[in-house]
Amino acid sequence: MGRKPRCSADGMNKGAWTPPEDEMLVDYVKIHGEGKWSNIVKETGLKRCGKSCRLRWMNYLRPDIKRGNISDDEEDLIIRLHKLLGNRWSLIAGRLPGRTDNEIKNYWHTNIAKKAQRSQSRKQPRVDRKQIASGSENGAAASNVKNQTIESQNCTTGVVVPTTALQENNMAQDHLVSTLAMAPSNTHHENESSSKGLASGDNDNLSSFLMDFHYMEDFFKILDPDFPKLSGLNDITSTANHSTNTIQVDGDHCSVSINGCNPREIAEFSELLEADWTSNKCVQAEQGFDFMSLLSFLDSTDE
DNA sequence: AAGTCATCCAACCGCGACGGA
DNA sequence: TTCCGTCGCGGTTGGATGACT
């Protein structure tokens, strides 16, 4: 694939942006809108590569950027979403209006991860980043420590609790809804969610269906900015043929079938499930979706 | 006051995905 | 189908700044 030369390779500026450069970029975006970043260089003479322009705009110049400290609520949301999505910072940022993926990523590494590290292992020696960068033996050891920390954040508890009892699943679903009740303000969760259990008799299908979409309504609301078609779940589930909307486990592979969703959305969602959920044993082939395991997964923080 | 250490965060880099020719 | 240009993402770096001695 033809890779463009690095920004520094053709006389482009590097480092911190100056106010005039910011101004040029803002003016350009005002007129032409976002995108076509590579054209900025040609059309404005700004000595920054398109990539750098995009980054500057997305992370700093965008008018809807929220400044200031991450609130407790936002931190809580980040932690929960990270459990669910892993290091998919852009997805997480999509649920925090005004926050950027870079900001959240930085916040995670400087605050949340640190908290986890402290609580996980007070015995670990302090990690000097310079040592890590040096590649020395000590640096390698420090790097290992760092990796361990990161792994500890990527919760891998995944204790699979056998969940055959209907009541248990209902309780789990209630918990799930409340656990995930941190969607953007445009969504809210009603107590009625708890009534969407398996008591309808659908549990006969548990062996083949991961879940019925009735039970995942709240979850999909959270995902809706990325899977917009899923946000119409109310419509889907209110119809009699909702049984055609399925998430199914076949061996180690998740497959998703959703009416009205384009293949790409479905593929992305399938990938999410497979990468983040199946790997954490929240779902198991031939056993259906295990709410209790997901809850264990969500709750198994390293606090 | 000066030097050192620790922290934060803006910016860079490499890679994969995607779309158009 | 292949190639190329572009975009977007996640990991990483390093300069600026504050805290500490």
CSV table of N, CA, C and O (backbone and C1' of nucleotides) in Angstrom, one decimal, chain C:
chain,number,residue,atom,x,y,z
C,1,DT,P,-11.7,-10.5,-7.6
C,1,DT,O5',-10.4,-9.8,-8.1
C,1,DT,C5',-9.7,-10.4,-9.2
C,1,DT,C4',-8.4,-9.6,-9.5
C,1,DT,C3',-7.7,-9.3,-8.2
C,1,DT,O3',-6.3,-9.5,-8.4
C,1,DT,C1',-8.2,-7.3,-9.3
C,2,DT,P,-5.3,-9.4,-7.2
C,2,DT,O5',-4.6,-8.0,-7.5
C,2,DT,C5',-4.2,-7.7,-8.8
C,2,DT,C4',-3.7,-6.3,-8.9
C,2,DT,C3',-2.9,-5.8,-7.7
C,2,DT,O3',-1.7,-5.2,-8.2
C,2,DT,C1',-4.6,-4.3,-8.1
C,3,DC,P,-0.5,-4.7,-7.2
C,3,DC,O5',-0.7,-3.2,-7.3
C,3,DC,C5',-0.8,-2.5,-8.5
C,3,DC,C4',-1.2,-1.1,-8.3
C,3,DC,C3',-0.4,-0.4,-7.2
C,3,DC,O3',0.1,0.9,-7.7
C,3,DC,C1',-2.7,0.0,-6.9
C,4,DC,P,1.3,1.7,-7.0
C,4,DC,O5',0.4,2.9,-6.4
C,4,DC,C5',-0.4,3.6,-7.3
C,4,DC,C4',-1.3,4.5,-6.5
C,4,DC,C3',-0.6,5.3,-5.4
C,4,DC,O3',-0.8,6.7,-5.6
C,4,DC,C1',-2.7,4.3,-4.7
C,5,DG,P,0.0,7.7,-4.7
C,5,DG,O5',-1.2,8.4,-3.9
C,5,DG,C5',-2.4,8.8,-4.6
C,5,DG,C4',-3.5,9.2,-3.7
C,5,DG,C3',-3.1,10.0,-2.5
C,5,DG,O3',-4.0,11.1,-2.3
C,5,DG,C1',-4.2,8.0,-1.7
C,6,DT,P,-3.8,12.2,-1.2
C,6,DT,O5',-4.8,11.7,-0.1
C,6,DT,C5',-6.1,11.4,-0.4
C,6,DT,C4',-6.8,10.8,0.8
C,6,DT,C3',-6.6,11.5,2.1
C,6,DT,O3',-7.9,12.1,2.5
C,6,DT,C1',-6.5,9.1,2.3
C,7,DC,P,-7.9,12.9,3.8
C,7,DC,O5',-8.5,11.8,4.9
C,7,DC,C5',-9.6,11.0,4.4
C,7,DC,C4',-10.0,10.0,5.5
C,7,DC,C3',-10.0,10.5,6.9
C,7,DC,O3',-11.2,10.1,7.5
C,7,DC,C1',-8.5,8.6,6.7
C,8,DG,P,-11.6,10.8,8.9
C,8,DG,O5',-11.2,9.6,9.9
C,8,DG,C5',-11.7,8.3,9.7
C,8,DG,C4',-11.2,7.3,10.7
C,8,DG,C3',-11.1,7.8,12.1
C,8,DG,O3',-11.6,6.9,13.0
C,8,DG,C1',-9.0,7.0,11.4
C,9,DC,P,-11.7,7.1,14.5
C,9,DC,O5',-10.7,6.1,15.1
C,9,DC,C5',-10.8,4.7,14.6
C,9,DC,C4',-9.6,4.0,15.1
C,9,DC,C3',-9.3,4.2,16.6
C,9,DC,O3',-9.4,3.0,17.3
C,9,DC,C1',-7.3,4.4,15.3
C,10,DG,P,-9.4,3.0,18.9
C,10,DG,O5',-7.9,2.6,19.3
C,10,DG,C5',-7.4,1.4,18.8
C,10,DG,C4',-5.9,1.3,19.1
C,10,DG,C3',-5.5,1.5,20.5
C,10,DG,O3',-4.6,0.5,20.9
C,10,DG,C1',-4.3,3.0,19.1
C,11,DG,P,-3.9,0.6,22.4
C,11,DG,O5',-2.4,1.0,22.0
C,11,DG,C5',-1.7,0.3,21.1
C,11,DG,C4',-0.3,0.8,20.9
C,11,DG,C3',0.5,1.1,22.2
C,11,DG,O3',1.8,0.6,22.0
C,11,DG,C1',0.3,3.1,21.0
C,12,DT,P,2.9,0.8,23.2
C,12,DT,O5',3.6,2.1,22.9
C,12,DT,C5',4.2,2.4,21.7
C,12,DT,C4',4.7,3.8,21.6
C,12,DT,C3',5.6,4.2,22.8
C,12,DT,O3',6.9,4.4,22.3
C,12,DT,C1',4.0,5.9,22.1
C,13,DT,P,8.1,4.9,23.3
C,13,DT,O5',8.2,6.4,22.9
C,13,DT,C5',8.1,6.8,21.6
C,13,DT,C4',8.2,8.3,21.5
C,13,DT,C3',9.2,9.0,22.4
C,13,DT,O3',9.9,10.0,21.6
C,13,DT,C1',7.0,9.9,22.7
C,14,DG,P,11.3,10.4,22.0
C,14,DG,O5',11.0,11.9,22.5
C,14,DG,C5',10.3,12.8,21.6
C,14,DG,C4',9.9,14.0,22.4
C,14,DG,C3',10.9,14.6,23.4
C,14,DG,O3',10.7,16.0,23.5
C,14,DG,C1',8.9,14.1,24.5
C,15,DG,P,12.0,16.9,23.5
C,15,DG,O5',11.3,18.4,23.7
C,15,DG,C5',10.2,18.7,22.9
C,15,DG,C4',9.1,19.5,23.7
C,15,DG,C3',9.7,20.5,24.7
C,15,DG,O3',8.9,21.7,24.6
C,15,DG,C1',8.4,18.9,25.9
C,16,DA,P,9.3,23.0,25.4
C,16,DA,O5',8.2,23.0,26.5
C,16,DA,C5',6.8,22.9,26.1
C,16,DA,C4',5.9,22.9,27.4
C,16,DA,C3',6.3,24.0,28.4
C,16,DA,O3',5.1,24.6,28.9
C,16,DA,C1',6.3,21.8,29.4
C,17,DT,P,5.2,25.8,29.8
C,17,DT,O5',4.8,25.2,31.2
C,17,DT,C5',3.7,24.3,31.3
C,17,DT,C4',3.7,23.6,32.7
C,17,DT,C3',4.2,24.5,33.9
C,17,DT,O3',3.1,24.5,34.8
C,17,DT,C1',5.3,22.4,33.9
C,18,DG,P,3.1,25.5,36.0
C,18,DG,O5',3.0,24.5,37.3
C,18,DG,C5',2.1,23.3,37.2
C,18,DG,C4',2.5,22.3,38.2
C,18,DG,C3',2.8,22.8,39.6
C,18,DG,O3',2.2,21.9,40.5
C,18,DG,C1',4.7,21.6,38.7
C,19,DA,P,2.3,22.2,42.0
C,19,DA,O5',3.3,21.1,42.5
C,19,DA,C5',3.1,19.8,42.2
C,19,DA,C4',4.1,18.9,42.8
C,19,DA,C3',4.4,19.2,44.3
C,19,DA,O3',4.6,18.0,45.0
C,19,DA,C1',6.4,19.3,43.0
C,20,DC,P,4.8,18.1,46.6
C,20,DC,O5',6.3,17.7,46.7
C,20,DC,C5',6.8,16.6,46.0
C,20,DC,C4',8.3,16.6,46.1
C,20,DC,C3',8.9,16.9,47.4
C,20,DC,O3',9.7,15.8,47.8
C,20,DC,C1',10.0,18.2,45.7
C,21,DT,P,10.3,15.8,49.3
C,21,DT,O5',11.9,16.2,49.1
C,21,DT,C5',12.6,15.5,48.1
C,21,DT,C4',14.0,16.1,47.9
C,21,DT,C3',14.7,16.4,49.3
C,21,DT,O3',16.0,16.0,49.3
C,21,DT,C1',14.7,18.3,47.8
